Amino acid sequence: MLEGFQRRVAAIPNDLTAPFHSEARQLETELLTIYKFVALSTRRTEDLTQVAKAWETMVQVCDESAKRLNTLVRQHPHCGAESFYDRVLDLRNKCQRLQQMHS
């Protein structure tokens, strides 16, 4: 997911802003899909250690996504991806709370 995002963003001409926004939105959508999968799979898991580990992995995925989005925002400050970066950080914090709750 993240490698595809980075590859697609690198191919966008620097003078266009809408494609950067579109890529940020797609990354957020993919991240939310993974979040939903983790949420559904942990509901059926009784071992709290495994649940905490799943949320820890999700925190790491959010961290990597945020890092890529932050790079995009810094390199192309007018691309409109700042709000996506903020939402990824919000999701990361939620996943971290779930991880801590199950530890």
PDB file of N, CA and C in Angstrom:
ATOM      1  N   MET A   1       0.826  -1.185   0.000  1.00  0.00           N
ATOM      2  CA  MET A   1       0.000   0.000   0.000  1.00  0.00           C
ATOM      3  C   MET A   1       0.873   1.252   0.000  1.00  0.00           C
ATOM      4  N   LEU A   2       1.823   1.319   0.929  1.00  0.00           N
ATOM      5  CA  LEU A   2       2.654   2.516   1.064  1.00  0.00           C
ATOM      6  C   LEU A   2       3.632   2.668  -0.099  1.00  0.00           C
ATOM      7  N   GLU A   3       4.142   1.547  -0.585  1.00  0.00           N
ATOM      8  CA  GLU A   3       5.065   1.616  -1.722  1.00  0.00           C
ATOM      9  C   GLU A   3       4.321   2.100  -2.966  1.00  0.00           C
ATOM     10  N   GLY A   4       3.101   1.619  -3.160  1.00  0.00           N
ATOM     11  CA  GLY A   4       2.298   2.068  -4.298  1.00  0.00           C
ATOM     12  C   GLY A   4       2.001   3.553  -4.207  1.00  0.00           C
ATOM     13  N   PHE A   5       1.681   4.021  -3.013  1.00  0.00           N
ATOM     14  CA  PHE A   5       1.426   5.446  -2.788  1.00  0.00           C
ATOM     15  C   PHE A   5       2.652   6.268  -3.166  1.00  0.00           C
ATOM     16  N   GLN A   6       3.782   5.864  -2.667  1.00  0.00           N
ATOM     17  CA  GLN A   6       5.014   6.613  -2.917  1.00  0.00           C
ATOM     18  C   GLN A   6       5.357   6.617  -4.408  1.00  0.00           C
ATOM     19  N   ARG A   7       5.157   5.484  -5.061  1.00  0.00           N
ATOM     20  CA  ARG A   7       5.455   5.378  -6.489  1.00  0.00           C
ATOM     21  C   ARG A   7       4.528   6.280  -7.312  1.00  0.00           C
ATOM     22  N   ARG A   8       3.239   6.269  -6.964  1.00  0.00           N
ATOM     23  CA  ARG A   8       2.269   7.091  -7.700  1.00  0.00           C
ATOM     24  C   ARG A   8       2.526   8.578  -7.474  1.00  0.00           C
ATOM     25  N   VAL A   9       2.836   8.971  -6.239  1.00  0.00           N
ATOM     26  CA  VAL A   9       3.095  10.382  -5.935  1.00  0.00           C
ATOM     27  C   VAL A   9       4.343  10.868  -6.670  1.00  0.00           C
ATOM     28  N   ALA A  10       5.340  10.024  -6.763  1.00  0.00           N
ATOM     29  CA  ALA A  10       6.575  10.421  -7.451  1.00  0.00           C
ATOM     30  C   ALA A  10       6.329  10.681  -8.942  1.00  0.00           C
ATOM     31  N   ALA A  11       5.306  10.064  -9.511  1.00  0.00           N
ATOM     32  CA  ALA A  11       5.022  10.217 -10.936  1.00  0.00           C
ATOM     33  C   ALA A  11       4.173  11.452 -11.255  1.00  0.00           C
ATOM     34  N   ILE A  12       3.667  12.130 -10.226  1.00  0.00           N
ATOM     35  CA  ILE A  12       2.803  13.296 -10.448  1.00  0.00           C
ATOM     36  C   ILE A  12       3.670  14.526 -10.710  1.00  0.00           C
ATOM     37  N   PRO A  13       3.367  15.257 -11.772  1.00  0.00           N
ATOM     38  CA  PRO A  13       4.116  16.500 -12.015  1.00  0.00           C
ATOM     39  C   PRO A  13       3.929  17.481 -10.853  1.00  0.00           C
ATOM     40  N   ASN A  14       4.980  18.175 -10.495  1.00  0.00           N
ATOM     41  CA  ASN A  14       4.963  19.072  -9.336  1.00  0.00           C
ATOM     42  C   ASN A  14       3.999  20.242  -9.465  1.00  0.00           C
ATOM     43  N   ASP A  15       3.638  20.611 -10.672  1.00  0.00           N
ATOM     44  CA  ASP A  15       2.762  21.770 -10.843  1.00  0.00           C
ATOM     45  C   ASP A  15       1.275  21.430 -10.721  1.00  0.00           C
ATOM     46  N   LEU A  16       0.938  20.176 -10.499  1.00  0.00           N
ATOM     47  CA  LEU A  16      -0.459  19.765 -10.311  1.00  0.00           C
ATOM     48  C   LEU A  16      -0.732  19.527  -8.829  1.00  0.00           C
ATOM     49  N   THR A  17      -1.866  19.991  -8.325  1.00  0.00           N
ATOM     50  CA  THR A  17      -2.179  19.783  -6.909  1.00  0.00           C
ATOM     51  C   THR A  17      -3.284  18.761  -6.699  1.00  0.00           C
ATOM     52  N   ALA A  18      -4.260  18.705  -7.562  1.00  0.00           N
ATOM     53  CA  ALA A  18      -5.390  17.787  -7.383  1.00  0.00           C
ATOM     54  C   ALA A  18      -4.959  16.325  -7.295  1.00  0.00           C
ATOM     55  N   PRO A  19      -4.013  15.861  -8.103  1.00  0.00           N
ATOM     56  CA  PRO A  19      -3.606  14.454  -7.984  1.00  0.00           C
ATOM     57  C   PRO A  19      -2.985  14.114  -6.626  1.00  0.00           C
ATOM     58  N   PHE A  20      -2.263  15.062  -6.023  1.00  0.00           N
ATOM     59  CA  PHE A  20      -1.696  14.810  -4.693  1.00  0.00           C
ATOM     60  C   PHE A  20      -2.811  14.620  -3.672  1.00  0.00           C
ATOM     61  N   HIS A  21      -3.821  15.449  -3.757  1.00  0.00           N
ATOM     62  CA  HIS A  21      -4.973  15.364  -2.858  1.00  0.00           C
ATOM     63  C   HIS A  21      -5.670  14.017  -3.044  1.00  0.00           C
ATOM     64  N   SER A  22      -5.823  13.617  -4.277  1.00  0.00           N
ATOM     65  CA  SER A  22      -6.467  12.342  -4.585  1.00  0.00           C
ATOM     66  C   SER A  22      -5.669  11.160  -4.016  1.00  0.00           C
ATOM     67  N   GLU A  23      -4.365  11.209  -4.152  1.00  0.00           N
ATOM     68  CA  GLU A  23      -3.524  10.130  -3.614  1.00  0.00           C
ATOM     69  C   GLU A  23      -3.589  10.081  -2.089  1.00  0.00           C
ATOM     70  N   ALA A  24      -3.613  11.233  -1.447  1.00  0.00           N
ATOM     71  CA  ALA A  24      -3.723  11.279   0.016  1.00  0.00           C
ATOM     72  C   ALA A  24      -5.059  10.689   0.454  1.00  0.00           C
ATOM     73  N   ARG A  25      -6.122  11.013  -0.274  1.00  0.00           N
ATOM     74  CA  ARG A  25      -7.445  10.469   0.047  1.00  0.00           C
ATOM     75  C   ARG A  25      -7.462   8.953  -0.129  1.00  0.00           C
ATOM     76  N   GLN A  26      -6.823   8.465  -1.195  1.00  0.00           N
ATOM     77  CA  GLN A  26      -6.771   7.020  -1.424  1.00  0.00           C
ATOM     78  C   GLN A  26      -5.987   6.315  -0.322  1.00  0.00           C
ATOM     79  N   LEU A  27      -4.876   6.907   0.101  1.00  0.00           N
ATOM     80  CA  LEU A  27      -4.089   6.322   1.188  1.00  0.00           C
ATOM     81  C   LEU A  27      -4.918   6.249   2.468  1.00  0.00           C
ATOM     82  N   GLU A  28      -5.656   7.309   2.768  1.00  0.00           N
ATOM     83  CA  GLU A  28      -6.496   7.312   3.958  1.00  0.00           C
ATOM     84  C   GLU A  28      -7.566   6.227   3.866  1.00  0.00           C
ATOM     85  N   THR A  29      -8.168   6.076   2.702  1.00  0.00           N
ATOM     86  CA  THR A  29      -9.200   5.053   2.500  1.00  0.00           C
ATOM     87  C   THR A  29      -8.626   3.655   2.710  1.00  0.00           C
ATOM     88  N   GLU A  30      -7.448   3.403   2.169  1.00  0.00           N
ATOM     89  CA  GLU A  30      -6.809   2.100   2.342  1.00  0.00           C
ATOM     90  C   GLU A  30      -6.467   1.853   3.808  1.00  0.00           C
ATOM     91  N   LEU A  31      -6.014   2.872   4.486  1.00  0.00           N
ATOM     92  CA  LEU A  31      -5.681   2.759   5.912  1.00  0.00           C
ATOM     93  C   LEU A  31      -6.928   2.449   6.736  1.00  0.00           C
ATOM     94  N   LEU A  32      -8.035   3.097   6.423  1.00  0.00           N
ATOM     95  CA  LEU A  32      -9.292   2.833   7.132  1.00  0.00           C
ATOM     96  C   LEU A  32      -9.793   1.418   6.862  1.00  0.00           C
ATOM     97  N   THR A  33      -9.548   0.905   5.672  1.00  0.00           N
ATOM     98  CA  THR A  33      -9.923  -0.477   5.355  1.00  0.00           C
ATOM     99  C   THR A  33      -9.133  -1.455   6.221  1.00  0.00           C
ATOM    100  N   ILE A  34      -7.844  -1.202   6.370  1.00  0.00           N
ATOM    101  CA  ILE A  34      -7.014  -2.051   7.226  1.00  0.00           C
ATOM    102  C   ILE A  34      -7.484  -1.941   8.673  1.00  0.00           C
ATOM    103  N   TYR A  35      -7.801  -0.735   9.111  1.00  0.00           N
ATOM    104  CA  TYR A  35      -8.303  -0.525  10.475  1.00  0.00           C
ATOM    105  C   TYR A  35      -9.563  -1.359  10.713  1.00  0.00           C
ATOM    106  N   LYS A  36     -10.495  -1.321   9.776  1.00  0.00           N
ATOM    107  CA  LYS A  36     -11.741  -2.089   9.919  1.00  0.00           C
ATOM    108  C   LYS A  36     -11.454  -3.584   9.991  1.00  0.00           C
ATOM    109  N   PHE A  37     -10.519  -4.048   9.178  1.00  0.00           N
ATOM    110  CA  PHE A  37     -10.138  -5.457   9.211  1.00  0.00           C
ATOM    111  C   PHE A  37      -9.577  -5.842  10.575  1.00  0.00           C
ATOM    112  N   VAL A  38      -8.681  -5.022  11.109  1.00  0.00           N
ATOM    113  CA  VAL A  38      -8.096  -5.298  12.432  1.00  0.00           C
ATOM    114  C   VAL A  38      -9.183  -5.271  13.502  1.00  0.00           C
ATOM    115  N   ALA A  39     -10.077  -4.292  13.421  1.00  0.00           N
ATOM    116  CA  ALA A  39     -11.161  -4.197  14.412  1.00  0.00           C
ATOM    117  C   ALA A  39     -12.035  -5.444  14.389  1.00  0.00           C
ATOM    118  N   LEU A  40     -12.394  -5.898  13.206  1.00  0.00           N
ATOM    119  CA  LEU A  40     -13.237  -7.098  13.103  1.00  0.00           C
ATOM    120  C   LEU A  40     -12.504  -8.355  13.547  1.00  0.00           C
ATOM    121  N   SER A  41     -11.243  -8.475  13.184  1.00  0.00           N
ATOM    122  CA  SER A  41     -10.501  -9.683  13.545  1.00  0.00           C
ATOM    123  C   SER A  41     -10.189  -9.750  15.032  1.00  0.00           C
ATOM    124  N   THR A  42      -9.986  -8.613  15.680  1.00  0.00           N
ATOM    125  CA  THR A  42      -9.672  -8.646  17.112  1.00  0.00           C
ATOM    126  C   THR A  42     -10.909  -8.918  17.954  1.00  0.00           C
ATOM    127  N   ARG A  43     -12.071  -8.665  17.409  1.00  0.00           N
ATOM    128  CA  ARG A  43     -13.306  -8.958  18.164  1.00  0.00           C
ATOM    129  C   ARG A  43     -13.454 -10.441  18.456  1.00  0.00           C
ATOM    130  N   ARG A  44     -12.923 -11.277  17.583  1.00  0.00           N
ATOM    131  CA  ARG A  44     -13.048 -12.722  17.745  1.00  0.00           C
ATOM    132  C   ARG A  44     -11.862 -13.345  18.468  1.00  0.00           C
ATOM    133  N   THR A  45     -10.909 -12.529  18.874  1.00  0.00           N
ATOM    134  CA  THR A  45      -9.704 -13.030  19.530  1.00  0.00           C
ATOM    135  C   THR A  45      -9.848 -12.867  21.041  1.00  0.00           C
ATOM    136  N   GLU A  46      -9.674 -13.968  21.746  1.00  0.00           N
ATOM    137  CA  GLU A  46      -9.804 -13.930  23.204  1.00  0.00           C
ATOM    138  C   GLU A  46      -8.493 -13.590  23.898  1.00  0.00           C
ATOM    139  N   ASP A  47      -7.380 -13.856  23.257  1.00  0.00           N
ATOM    140  CA  ASP A  47      -6.068 -13.599  23.843  1.00  0.00           C
ATOM    141  C   ASP A  47      -5.761 -12.104  23.745  1.00  0.00           C
ATOM    142  N   LEU A  48      -5.771 -11.425  24.882  1.00  0.00           N
ATOM    143  CA  LEU A  48      -5.563  -9.975  24.903  1.00  0.00           C
ATOM    144  C   LEU A  48      -4.168  -9.579  24.427  1.00  0.00           C
ATOM    145  N   THR A  49      -3.193 -10.467  24.595  1.00  0.00           N
ATOM    146  CA  THR A  49      -1.846 -10.189  24.100  1.00  0.00           C
ATOM    147  C   THR A  49      -1.853 -10.095  22.568  1.00  0.00           C
ATOM    148  N   GLN A  50      -2.585 -10.997  21.930  1.00  0.00           N
ATOM    149  CA  GLN A  50      -2.695 -10.962  20.468  1.00  0.00           C
ATOM    150  C   GLN A  50      -3.451  -9.720  20.004  1.00  0.00           C
ATOM    151  N   VAL A  51      -4.468  -9.344  20.751  1.00  0.00           N
ATOM    152  CA  VAL A  51      -5.242  -8.145  20.411  1.00  0.00           C
ATOM    153  C   VAL A  51      -4.346  -6.917  20.503  1.00  0.00           C
ATOM    154  N   ALA A  52      -3.586  -6.824  21.601  1.00  0.00           N
ATOM    155  CA  ALA A  52      -2.675  -5.690  21.771  1.00  0.00           C
ATOM    156  C   ALA A  52      -1.623  -5.671  20.662  1.00  0.00           C
ATOM    157  N   LYS A  53      -1.138  -6.826  20.267  1.00  0.00           N
ATOM    158  CA  LYS A  53      -0.137  -6.920  19.194  1.00  0.00           C
ATOM    159  C   LYS A  53      -0.725  -6.449  17.864  1.00  0.00           C
ATOM    160  N   ALA A  54      -1.978  -6.807  17.598  1.00  0.00           N
ATOM    161  CA  ALA A  54      -2.634  -6.369  16.359  1.00  0.00           C
ATOM    162  C   ALA A  54      -2.751  -4.848  16.324  1.00  0.00           C
ATOM    163  N   TRP A  55      -3.136  -4.257  17.452  1.00  0.00           N
ATOM    164  CA  TRP A  55      -3.244  -2.789  17.496  1.00  0.00           C
ATOM    165  C   TRP A  55      -1.873  -2.132  17.431  1.00  0.00           C
ATOM    166  N   GLU A  56      -0.856  -2.776  17.992  1.00  0.00           N
ATOM    167  CA  GLU A  56       0.508  -2.252  17.895  1.00  0.00           C
ATOM    168  C   GLU A  56       0.945  -2.206  16.423  1.00  0.00           C
ATOM    169  N   THR A  57       0.627  -3.264  15.692  1.00  0.00           N
ATOM    170  CA  THR A  57       0.948  -3.293  14.263  1.00  0.00           C
ATOM    171  C   THR A  57       0.203  -2.195  13.526  1.00  0.00           C
ATOM    172  N   MET A  58      -1.035  -1.965  13.902  1.00  0.00           N
ATOM    173  CA  MET A  58      -1.823  -0.914  13.270  1.00  0.00           C
ATOM    174  C   MET A  58      -1.221   0.459  13.567  1.00  0.00           C
ATOM    175  N   VAL A  59      -0.715   0.663  14.767  1.00  0.00           N
ATOM    176  CA  VAL A  59      -0.041   1.919  15.117  1.00  0.00           C
ATOM    177  C   VAL A  59       1.166   2.114  14.201  1.00  0.00           C
ATOM    178  N   GLN A  60       1.915   1.053  13.966  1.00  0.00           N
ATOM    179  CA  GLN A  60       3.088   1.140  13.096  1.00  0.00           C
ATOM    180  C   GLN A  60       2.694   1.475  11.657  1.00  0.00           C
ATOM    181  N   VAL A  61       1.605   0.888  11.180  1.00  0.00           N
ATOM    182  CA  VAL A  61       1.119   1.188   9.832  1.00  0.00           C
ATOM    183  C   VAL A  61       0.706   2.657   9.748  1.00  0.00           C
ATOM    184  N   CYS A  62       0.039   3.143  10.773  1.00  0.00           N
ATOM    185  CA  CYS A  62      -0.351   4.559  10.816  1.00  0.00           C
ATOM    186  C   CYS A  62       0.883   5.458  10.845  1.00  0.00           C
ATOM    187  N   ASP A  63       1.900   5.068  11.612  1.00  0.00           N
ATOM    188  CA  ASP A  63       3.134   5.851  11.677  1.00  0.00           C
ATOM    189  C   ASP A  63       3.780   5.971  10.296  1.00  0.00           C
ATOM    190  N   GLU A  64       3.861   4.862   9.589  1.00  0.00           N
ATOM    191  CA  GLU A  64       4.455   4.882   8.250  1.00  0.00           C
ATOM    192  C   GLU A  64       3.607   5.720   7.295  1.00  0.00           C
ATOM    193  N   SER A  65       2.303   5.585   7.384  1.00  0.00           N
ATOM    194  CA  SER A  65       1.413   6.372   6.530  1.00  0.00           C
ATOM    195  C   SER A  65       1.571   7.857   6.826  1.00  0.00           C
ATOM    196  N   ALA A  66       1.624   8.196   8.102  1.00  0.00           N
ATOM    197  CA  ALA A  66       1.787   9.603   8.492  1.00  0.00           C
ATOM    198  C   ALA A  66       3.127  10.146   8.003  1.00  0.00           C
ATOM    199  N   LYS A  67       4.160   9.321   8.084  1.00  0.00           N
ATOM    200  CA  LYS A  67       5.475   9.755   7.620  1.00  0.00           C
ATOM    201  C   LYS A  67       5.430  10.067   6.117  1.00  0.00           C
ATOM    202  N   ARG A  68       4.792   9.201   5.351  1.00  0.00           N
ATOM    203  CA  ARG A  68       4.706   9.426   3.902  1.00  0.00           C
ATOM    204  C   ARG A  68       3.864  10.660   3.594  1.00  0.00           C
ATOM    205  N   LEU A  69       2.756  10.817   4.305  1.00  0.00           N
ATOM    206  CA  LEU A  69       1.920  11.996   4.081  1.00  0.00           C
ATOM    207  C   LEU A  69       2.641  13.274   4.497  1.00  0.00           C
ATOM    208  N   ASN A  70       3.372  13.228   5.587  1.00  0.00           N
ATOM    209  CA  ASN A  70       4.111  14.397   6.039  1.00  0.00           C
ATOM    210  C   ASN A  70       5.158  14.807   5.001  1.00  0.00           C
ATOM    211  N   THR A  71       5.815  13.843   4.418  1.00  0.00           N
ATOM    212  CA  THR A  71       6.784  14.130   3.357  1.00  0.00           C
ATOM    213  C   THR A  71       6.082  14.778   2.170  1.00  0.00           C
ATOM    214  N   LEU A  72       4.927  14.254   1.815  1.00  0.00           N
ATOM    215  CA  LEU A  72       4.145  14.831   0.722  1.00  0.00           C
ATOM    216  C   LEU A  72       3.776  16.278   1.023  1.00  0.00           C
ATOM    217  N   VAL A  73       3.302  16.533   2.221  1.00  0.00           N
ATOM    218  CA  VAL A  73       2.902  17.887   2.619  1.00  0.00           C
ATOM    219  C   VAL A  73       4.095  18.839   2.613  1.00  0.00           C
ATOM    220  N   ARG A  74       5.236  18.378   3.119  1.00  0.00           N
ATOM    221  CA  ARG A  74       6.434  19.240   3.133  1.00  0.00           C
ATOM    222  C   ARG A  74       6.943  19.546   1.729  1.00  0.00           C
ATOM    223  N   GLN A  75       6.951  18.534   0.874  1.00  0.00           N
ATOM    224  CA  GLN A  75       7.477  18.726  -0.474  1.00  0.00           C
ATOM    225  C   GLN A  75       6.511  19.511  -1.370  1.00  0.00           C
ATOM    226  N   HIS A  76       5.216  19.388  -1.084  1.00  0.00           N
ATOM    227  CA  HIS A  76       4.192  20.036  -1.908  1.00  0.00           C
ATOM    228  C   HIS A  76       3.178  20.705  -0.980  1.00  0.00           C
ATOM    229  N   PRO A  77       3.558  21.820  -0.375  1.00  0.00           N
ATOM    230  CA  PRO A  77       2.723  22.436   0.665  1.00  0.00           C
ATOM    231  C   PRO A  77       1.347  22.903   0.185  1.00  0.00           C
ATOM    232  N   HIS A  78       1.142  23.016  -1.096  1.00  0.00           N
ATOM    233  CA  HIS A  78      -0.148  23.483  -1.608  1.00  0.00           C
ATOM    234  C   HIS A  78      -1.001  22.347  -2.156  1.00  0.00           C
ATOM    235  N   CYS A  79      -0.645  21.109  -1.830  1.00  0.00           N
ATOM    236  CA  CYS A  79      -1.364  19.971  -2.399  1.00  0.00           C
ATOM    237  C   CYS A  79      -2.655  19.649  -1.653  1.00  0.00           C
ATOM    238  N   GLY A  80      -2.850  20.219  -0.481  1.00  0.00           N
ATOM    239  CA  GLY A  80      -4.089  20.003   0.255  1.00  0.00           C
ATOM    240  C   GLY A  80      -4.154  18.699   1.032  1.00  0.00           C
ATOM    241  N   ALA A  81      -3.022  18.101   1.333  1.00  0.00           N
ATOM    242  CA  ALA A  81      -3.008  16.814   2.032  1.00  0.00           C
ATOM    243  C   ALA A  81      -2.883  16.950   3.547  1.00  0.00           C
ATOM    244  N   GLU A  82      -2.828  18.169   4.064  1.00  0.00           N
ATOM    245  CA  GLU A  82      -2.637  18.372   5.505  1.00  0.00           C
ATOM    246  C   GLU A  82      -3.757  17.743   6.331  1.00  0.00           C
ATOM    247  N   SER A  83      -4.982  17.877   5.869  1.00  0.00           N
ATOM    248  CA  SER A  83      -6.114  17.340   6.628  1.00  0.00           C
ATOM    249  C   SER A  83      -6.048  15.815   6.695  1.00  0.00           C
ATOM    250  N   PHE A  84      -5.547  15.182   5.647  1.00  0.00           N
ATOM    251  CA  PHE A  84      -5.397  13.726   5.664  1.00  0.00           C
ATOM    252  C   PHE A  84      -4.326  13.317   6.662  1.00  0.00           C
ATOM    253  N   TYR A  85      -3.267  14.087   6.719  1.00  0.00           N
ATOM    254  CA  TYR A  85      -2.197  13.821   7.688  1.00  0.00           C
ATOM    255  C   TYR A  85      -2.754  13.887   9.112  1.00  0.00           C
ATOM    256  N   ASP A  86      -3.539  14.907   9.391  1.00  0.00           N
ATOM    257  CA  ASP A  86      -4.131  15.057  10.723  1.00  0.00           C
ATOM    258  C   ASP A  86      -5.057  13.890  11.055  1.00  0.00           C
ATOM    259  N   ARG A  87      -5.839  13.450  10.089  1.00  0.00           N
ATOM    260  CA  ARG A  87      -6.758  12.327  10.339  1.00  0.00           C
ATOM    261  C   ARG A  87      -6.012  11.021  10.557  1.00  0.00           C
ATOM    262  N   VAL A  88      -4.900  10.832   9.859  1.00  0.00           N
ATOM    263  CA  VAL A  88      -4.084   9.632  10.082  1.00  0.00           C
ATOM    264  C   VAL A  88      -3.512   9.650  11.495  1.00  0.00           C
ATOM    265  N   LEU A  89      -3.081  10.817  11.960  1.00  0.00           N
ATOM    266  CA  LEU A  89      -2.584  10.911  13.332  1.00  0.00           C
ATOM    267  C   LEU A  89      -3.693  10.633  14.348  1.00  0.00           C
ATOM    268  N   ASP A  90      -4.902  11.100  14.067  1.00  0.00           N
ATOM    269  CA  ASP A  90      -6.041  10.804  14.945  1.00  0.00           C
ATOM    270  C   ASP A  90      -6.300   9.300  15.009  1.00  0.00           C
ATOM    271  N   LEU A  91      -6.270   8.645  13.852  1.00  0.00           N
ATOM    272  CA  LEU A  91      -6.479   7.197  13.810  1.00  0.00           C
ATOM    273  C   LEU A  91      -5.360   6.475  14.546  1.00  0.00           C
ATOM    274  N   ARG A  92      -4.145   6.953  14.393  1.00  0.00           N
ATOM    275  CA  ARG A  92      -3.012   6.365  15.095  1.00  0.00           C
ATOM    276  C   ARG A  92      -3.208   6.431  16.604  1.00  0.00           C
ATOM    277  N   ASN A  93      -3.645   7.585  17.087  1.00  0.00           N
ATOM    278  CA  ASN A  93      -3.871   7.752  18.521  1.00  0.00           C
ATOM    279  C   ASN A  93      -4.971   6.823  19.022  1.00  0.00           C
ATOM    280  N   LYS A  94      -6.001   6.646  18.222  1.00  0.00           N
ATOM    281  CA  LYS A  94      -7.083   5.727  18.596  1.00  0.00           C
ATOM    282  C   LYS A  94      -6.554   4.294  18.683  1.00  0.00           C
ATOM    283  N   CYS A  95      -5.747   3.892  17.710  1.00  0.00           N
ATOM    284  CA  CYS A  95      -5.171   2.545  17.716  1.00  0.00           C
ATOM    285  C   CYS A  95      -4.236   2.359  18.908  1.00  0.00           C
ATOM    286  N   GLN A  96      -3.490   3.396  19.232  1.00  0.00           N
ATOM    287  CA  GLN A  96      -2.585   3.314  20.384  1.00  0.00           C
ATOM    288  C   GLN A  96      -3.382   3.152  21.681  1.00  0.00           C
ATOM    289  N   ARG A  97      -4.494   3.864  21.805  1.00  0.00           N
ATOM    290  CA  ARG A  97      -5.340   3.707  22.999  1.00  0.00           C
ATOM    291  C   ARG A  97      -5.882   2.279  23.086  1.00  0.00           C
ATOM    292  N   LEU A  98      -6.278   1.706  21.957  1.00  0.00           N
ATOM    293  CA  LEU A  98      -6.771   0.331  21.940  1.00  0.00           C
ATOM    294  C   LEU A  98      -5.656  -0.647  22.303  1.00  0.00           C
ATOM    295  N   GLN A  99      -4.464  -0.381  21.827  1.00  0.00           N
ATOM    296  CA  GLN A  99      -3.320  -1.229  22.176  1.00  0.00           C
ATOM    297  C   GLN A  99      -3.077  -1.181  23.682  1.00  0.00           C
ATOM    298  N   GLN A 100      -3.046   0.005  24.242  1.00  0.00           N
ATOM    299  CA  GLN A 100      -2.791   0.162  25.678  1.00  0.00           C
ATOM    300  C   GLN A 100      -3.907  -0.461  26.509  1.00  0.00           C
ATOM    301  N   MET A 101      -5.122  -0.342  26.034  1.00  0.00           N
ATOM    302  CA  MET A 101      -6.258  -0.884  26.757  1.00  0.00           C
ATOM    303  C   MET A 101      -6.180  -2.414  26.849  1.00  0.00           C
ATOM    304  N   HIS A 102      -5.597  -3.054  25.846  1.00  0.00           N
ATOM    305  CA  HIS A 102      -5.535  -4.520  25.804  1.00  0.00           C
ATOM    306  C   HIS A 102      -4.196  -5.069  26.299  1.00  0.00           C
ATOM    307  N   SER A 103      -3.296  -4.193  26.694  1.00  0.00           N
ATOM    308  CA  SER A 103      -1.985  -4.658  27.191  1.00  0.00           C
ATOM    309  C   SER A 103      -2.075  -5.077  28.638  1.00  0.00           C
TER     310      SER A 103
END
